[in-house]
GROMACS .gro file of C-alpha atoms in nm:
model
  256
    1MET     CA    1   1.221  -2.004  -2.957
    2GLU     CA    2   1.409  -2.223  -2.681
    3GLN     CA    3   1.281  -2.380  -2.382
    4GLU     CA    4   1.592  -2.160  -2.151
    5HIS     CA    5   1.532  -1.864  -2.303
    6GLN     CA    6   1.131  -1.880  -2.237
    7ARG     CA    7   1.219  -1.984  -1.899
    8ALA     CA    8   1.377  -1.681  -1.862
    9VAL     CA    9   1.088  -1.471  -1.976
   10THR     CA   10   0.826  -1.666  -1.817
   11ARG     CA   11   1.065  -1.597  -1.496
   12ALA     CA   12   1.094  -1.192  -1.558
   13CYS     CA   13   0.712  -1.199  -1.633
   14ILE     CA   14   0.613  -1.330  -1.288
   15GLN     CA   15   0.907  -1.084  -1.128
   16VAL     CA   16   0.728  -0.786  -1.354
   17ALA     CA   17   0.434  -0.917  -1.189
   18LEU     CA   18   0.491  -0.969  -0.817
   19LEU     CA   19   0.678  -0.595  -0.758
   20LEU     CA   20   0.376  -0.456  -0.913
   21LEU     CA   21   0.137  -0.633  -0.679
   22GLN     CA   22   0.332  -0.643  -0.364
   23HIS     CA   23   0.346  -0.219  -0.447
   24GLY     CA   24  -0.001  -0.148  -0.418
   25ALA     CA   25  -0.043  -0.150  -0.846
   26GLU     CA   26  -0.428  -0.297  -0.886
   27SER     CA   27  -0.484  -0.632  -1.104
   28THR     CA   28  -0.563  -0.500  -1.397
   29VAL     CA   29  -0.199  -0.375  -1.453
   30VAL     CA   30   0.008  -0.655  -1.310
   31VAL     CA   31  -0.181  -0.846  -1.570
   32GLN     CA   32  -0.113  -0.606  -1.900
   33MET     CA   33   0.282  -0.522  -1.781
   34ALA     CA   34   0.348  -0.951  -1.735
   35GLN     CA   35   0.165  -0.951  -2.061
   36ARG     CA   36   0.318  -0.738  -2.224
   37LEU     CA   37   0.642  -0.756  -2.129
   38GLY     CA   38   0.589  -1.148  -2.206
   39VAL     CA   39   0.471  -1.073  -2.575
   40ALA     CA   40   0.749  -0.760  -2.608
   41LEU     CA   41   1.012  -1.041  -2.479
   42GLY     CA   42   0.951  -1.308  -2.822
   43VAL     CA   43   0.685  -1.563  -2.575
   44GLU     CA   44   0.324  -1.610  -2.825
   45SER     CA   45   0.088  -1.517  -2.507
   46VAL     CA   46   0.087  -1.483  -2.140
   47GLU     CA   47  -0.150  -1.620  -1.840
   48CYS     CA   48  -0.140  -1.489  -1.557
   49ALA     CA   49  -0.373  -1.568  -1.282
   50LEU     CA   50  -0.393  -1.352  -0.903
   51THR     CA   51  -0.457  -1.471  -0.583
   52ALA     CA   52  -0.429  -1.261  -0.237
   53ASN     CA   53  -0.092  -1.416  -0.197
   54ALA     CA   54   0.029  -1.551  -0.523
   55ILE     CA   55  -0.010  -1.551  -0.815
   56VAL     CA   56   0.010  -1.799  -1.124
   57LEU     CA   57   0.177  -1.699  -1.465
   58THR     CA   58   0.218  -1.926  -1.805
   59THR     CA   59   0.382  -1.824  -2.134
   60LEU     CA   60   0.319  -1.993  -2.399
   61SER     CA   61   0.551  -2.003  -2.706
   62GLU     CA   62   0.565  -2.266  -2.986
   63GLN     CA   63   0.248  -2.527  -2.825
   64HIS     CA   64   0.507  -2.502  -2.568
   65CYS     CA   65   0.354  -2.424  -2.185
   66ILE     CA   66   0.562  -2.307  -1.825
   67THR     CA   67   0.395  -2.236  -1.582
   68THR     CA   68   0.593  -2.036  -1.255
   69THR     CA   69   0.398  -1.950  -0.893
   70ARG     CA   70   0.498  -1.663  -0.659
   71LYS     CA   71   0.421  -1.586  -0.309
   72ASN     CA   72   0.315  -1.220  -0.206
   73SER     CA   73   0.412  -1.072   0.039
   74ASP     CA   74   0.248  -0.614   0.111
   75LYS     CA   75   0.594  -0.467   0.112
   76GLY     CA   76   0.370  -0.104   0.119
   77ILE     CA   77   0.236   0.089  -0.154
   78ASN     CA   78   0.508   0.213  -0.357
   79MET     CA   79   0.426   0.423  -0.631
   80GLN     CA   80   0.766   0.509  -0.725
   81MET     CA   81   0.862   0.090  -0.765
   82VAL     CA   82   0.529   0.064  -1.010
   83THR     CA   83   0.646   0.375  -1.255
   84ASP     CA   84   0.975   0.253  -1.275
   85VAL     CA   85   0.854  -0.074  -1.373
   86GLN     CA   86   0.627   0.027  -1.547
   87ARG     CA   87   0.902   0.216  -1.677
   88ILE     CA   88   1.122  -0.113  -1.821
   89VAL     CA   89   0.889  -0.278  -1.949
   90ILE     CA   90   0.787   0.029  -2.181
   91ALA     CA   91   1.099  -0.004  -2.307
   92VAL     CA   92   1.147  -0.312  -2.356
   93GLU     CA   93   0.863  -0.333  -2.607
   94HIS     CA   94   1.109  -0.005  -2.813
   95LYS     CA   95   1.314  -0.264  -2.833
   96LEU     CA   96   1.614  -0.107  -2.612
   97TYR     CA   97   1.651  -0.373  -2.376
   98ASP     CA   98   1.740  -0.730  -2.419
   99LEU     CA   99   1.607  -0.981  -2.173
  100GLU     CA  100   1.902  -1.029  -1.999
  101MET     CA  101   1.938  -0.591  -1.940
  102THR     CA  102   1.545  -0.636  -1.880
  103GLN     CA  103   1.645  -0.924  -1.592
  104GLN     CA  104   1.930  -0.657  -1.463
  105LYS     CA  105   1.678  -0.363  -1.431
  106LEU     CA  106   1.466  -0.581  -1.267
  107ASN     CA  107   1.706  -0.685  -1.015
  108ARG     CA  108   1.867  -0.329  -0.962
  109LEU     CA  109   1.503  -0.154  -0.861
  110LYS     CA  110   1.498  -0.033  -0.504
  111PRO     CA  111   1.211   0.086  -0.293
  112LEU     CA  112   1.263   0.479  -0.183
  113LYS     CA  113   1.132   0.582   0.080
  114TYR     CA  114   1.112   0.908   0.296
  115PRO     CA  115   1.327   0.988   0.596
  116PRO     CA  116   1.088   0.852   0.887
  117MET     CA  117   1.075   1.230   1.121
  118LEU     CA  118   0.985   1.406   0.754
  119VAL     CA  119   0.692   1.186   0.743
  120VAL     CA  120   0.575   1.210   1.121
  121GLY     CA  121   0.561   1.611   1.035
  122MET     CA  122   0.405   1.599   0.757
  123ILE     CA  123   0.155   1.355   0.885
  124GLY     CA  124   0.128   1.614   1.085
  125LEU     CA  125   0.038   1.870   0.886
  126SER     CA  126  -0.155   1.708   0.713
  127CYS     CA  127  -0.451   1.606   1.031
  128ALA     CA  128  -0.366   1.944   1.124
  129SER     CA  129  -0.479   2.087   0.782
  130PHE     CA  130  -0.826   1.881   0.803
  131ALA     CA  131  -0.901   1.971   1.152
  132HIS     CA  132  -0.817   2.378   0.997
  133LEU     CA  133  -1.126   2.281   0.704
  134SER     CA  134  -1.279   2.161   0.926
  135GLY     CA  135  -1.310   2.482   1.158
  136GLY     CA  136  -1.112   2.419   1.426
  137ASP     CA  137  -0.888   2.691   1.583
  138TRP     CA  138  -0.512   2.716   1.660
  139VAL     CA  139  -0.550   2.505   1.965
  140ILE     CA  140  -0.705   2.187   1.800
  141CYS     CA  141  -0.461   2.265   1.506
  142VAL     CA  142  -0.216   2.189   1.723
  143ILE     CA  143  -0.346   1.934   1.943
  144THR     CA  144  -0.370   1.721   1.628
  145PHE     CA  145  -0.050   1.838   1.488
  146PHE     CA  146   0.067   1.643   1.784
  147ALA     CA  147  -0.184   1.374   1.822
  148SER     CA  148  -0.085   1.222   1.518
  149ALA     CA  149   0.299   1.285   1.484
  150VAL     CA  150   0.285   1.065   1.786
  151GLY     CA  151   0.047   0.824   1.671
  152MET     CA  152   0.228   0.803   1.300
  153PHE     CA  153   0.583   0.791   1.525
  154VAL     CA  154   0.425   0.495   1.689
  155ARG     CA  155   0.276   0.368   1.374
  156GLN     CA  156   0.679   0.334   1.258
  157VAL     CA  157   0.818   0.143   1.515
  158LEU     CA  158   0.489  -0.079   1.510
  159SER     CA  159   0.580  -0.157   1.202
  160LYS     CA  160   1.015  -0.183   1.221
  161LEU     CA  161   0.911  -0.446   1.488
  162HIS     CA  162   0.677  -0.607   1.219
  163TYR     CA  163   0.350  -0.624   1.464
  164ASN     CA  164   0.031  -0.695   1.285
  165ALA     CA  165  -0.149  -0.430   1.109
  166LEU     CA  166  -0.470  -0.464   1.327
  167ILE     CA  167  -0.239  -0.422   1.600
  168VAL     CA  168  -0.059  -0.147   1.402
  169PHE     CA  169  -0.328   0.029   1.381
  170ALA     CA  170  -0.523  -0.034   1.687
  171MET     CA  171  -0.202   0.096   1.884
  172THR     CA  172  -0.207   0.431   1.661
  173SER     CA  173  -0.560   0.488   1.683
  174PHE     CA  174  -0.570   0.403   2.076
  175VAL     CA  175  -0.240   0.651   2.130
  176SER     CA  176  -0.387   0.942   1.785
  177SER     CA  177  -0.629   0.945   2.016
  178LEU     CA  178  -0.565   0.912   2.372
  179ILE     CA  179  -0.354   1.268   2.320
  180SER     CA  180  -0.627   1.427   2.080
  181GLY     CA  181  -0.956   1.320   2.375
  182LEU     CA  182  -0.801   1.523   2.630
  183SER     CA  183  -0.949   1.855   2.454
  184LEU     CA  184  -1.268   1.678   2.476
  185LYS     CA  185  -1.234   1.596   2.831
  186TYR     CA  186  -1.196   1.929   2.916
  187GLN     CA  187  -1.339   2.136   2.645
  188TRP     CA  188  -0.987   2.291   2.460
  189GLY     CA  189  -1.029   2.479   2.190
  190ASN     CA  190  -1.356   2.588   1.974
  191ASP     CA  191  -1.517   2.169   1.851
  192PRO     CA  192  -1.284   1.919   2.071
  193GLN     CA  193  -1.503   1.691   1.869
  194VAL     CA  194  -1.246   1.780   1.599
  195ALA     CA  195  -0.895   1.700   1.687
  196LEU     CA  196  -1.018   1.390   1.814
  197ALA     CA  197  -1.139   1.311   1.433
  198SER     CA  198  -0.881   1.464   1.240
  199SER     CA  199  -0.625   1.317   1.437
  200VAL     CA  200  -0.692   0.967   1.310
  201LEU     CA  201  -0.706   1.009   0.921
  202LEU     CA  202  -0.405   0.906   0.847
  203LEU     CA  203  -0.504   0.536   0.934
  204VAL     CA  204  -0.811   0.598   0.630
  205PRO     CA  205  -0.709   0.271   0.345
  206GLY     CA  206  -0.800   0.489   0.125
  207PHE     CA  207  -0.606   0.355  -0.225
  208PRO     CA  208  -0.673  -0.047  -0.059
  209LEU     CA  209  -1.029   0.048  -0.048
  210ILE     CA  210  -0.994   0.213  -0.438
  211ASN     CA  211  -0.846  -0.077  -0.637
  212SER     CA  212  -1.101  -0.292  -0.391
  213LEU     CA  213  -1.348  -0.153  -0.619
  214ALA     CA  214  -1.133  -0.097  -0.935
  215ASP     CA  215  -1.071  -0.487  -0.944
  216ILE     CA  216  -1.452  -0.508  -0.890
  217LEU     CA  217  -1.543  -0.341  -1.114
  218LYS     CA  218  -1.263  -0.496  -1.404
  219GLY     CA  219  -1.379  -0.825  -1.321
  220TYR     CA  220  -1.115  -0.962  -1.055
  221ILE     CA  221  -1.373  -0.991  -0.832
  222ASN     CA  222  -1.102  -1.230  -0.606
  223MET     CA  223  -0.880  -0.986  -0.553
  224GLY     CA  224  -1.126  -0.698  -0.480
  225ILE     CA  225  -1.275  -0.912  -0.239
  226GLY     CA  226  -0.975  -0.983  -0.056
  227ARG     CA  227  -0.852  -0.615  -0.088
  228TRP     CA  228  -1.171  -0.499   0.075
  229THR     CA  229  -1.152  -0.696   0.329
  230VAL     CA  230  -0.744  -0.631   0.441
  231ALA     CA  231  -0.880  -0.264   0.404
  232THR     CA  232  -1.235  -0.328   0.612
  233ILE     CA  233  -1.075  -0.547   0.943
  234LEU     CA  234  -0.788  -0.185   0.928
  235THR     CA  235  -1.036   0.004   0.980
  236PHE     CA  236  -1.206  -0.186   1.219
  237GLY     CA  237  -0.868  -0.217   1.471
  238ALA     CA  238  -0.836   0.152   1.410
  239CYS     CA  239  -1.218   0.174   1.525
  240LEU     CA  240  -1.115  -0.069   1.831
  241GLY     CA  241  -0.794   0.199   1.921
  242ILE     CA  242  -1.058   0.506   1.969
  243VAL     CA  243  -1.349   0.325   2.193
  244PHE     CA  244  -0.967   0.213   2.398
  245ALA     CA  245  -0.872   0.516   2.484
  246LEU     CA  246  -1.201   0.712   2.478
  247SER     CA  247  -1.284   0.454   2.732
  248MET     CA  248  -0.967   0.494   2.936
  249MET     CA  249  -1.091   0.900   2.969
  250ASN     CA  250  -1.445   0.814   3.055
  251ILE     CA  251  -1.570   1.008   2.782
  252SER     CA  252  -1.885   0.904   2.723
  253THR     CA  253  -2.050   1.079   2.387
  254TRP     CA  254  -1.881   1.171   2.133
  255GLY     CA  255  -2.067   1.442   1.991
  256HIS     CA  256  -2.284   1.750   2.080
   0.00000   0.00000   0.00000
């Protein structure tokens, strides 16, 4: 294999790994997809090392190694991007795409996102549904809907302004708790604590926590600890926002 072709294969492999890692795939999937693509495109093997903020990848062909590194930046969880990348790799394995077509397909990938206001409305409905399942009456459900919807809107605005994730989570939980805390302060509804708890469920970092556990169990200890640490810090930020909101409303106890 010519070295120029191997370099192109290496670039395609690390682009696949980077796209998957940036959009929330677990480490095993990232490494396996990069390796499968490299082998399908003709190299003997692909070695991939992951860290929280970088990827190091090496391809081996005819006893010649090429190593490259890319910086990783979180672009948000998006399973559509993960699925599209996997489809491209599978198509290469079935000899449907050559190297040039593969690179073109990877370059054309763009994350699809729902309209912001639709997300706001659906987040409000989902949190209100949790409040209903927890025994809240219609008053609690309405308060939860508005508290979580406004909180999601604040989260979207702050994220667009590129604020630190810890600040985004703290401010979002502060606004949501401030609105839902009114039910606790003035005893609206049958169970005001339900509104306060349900309105901040949109901030639970479930996906990073699941990925961190999966990474640790599958041998990617550093990635698992890194993801778990980020999820823990974000949860801490959400807790700070709740505490500040309750303190502002002079609510000293939360619960019966």
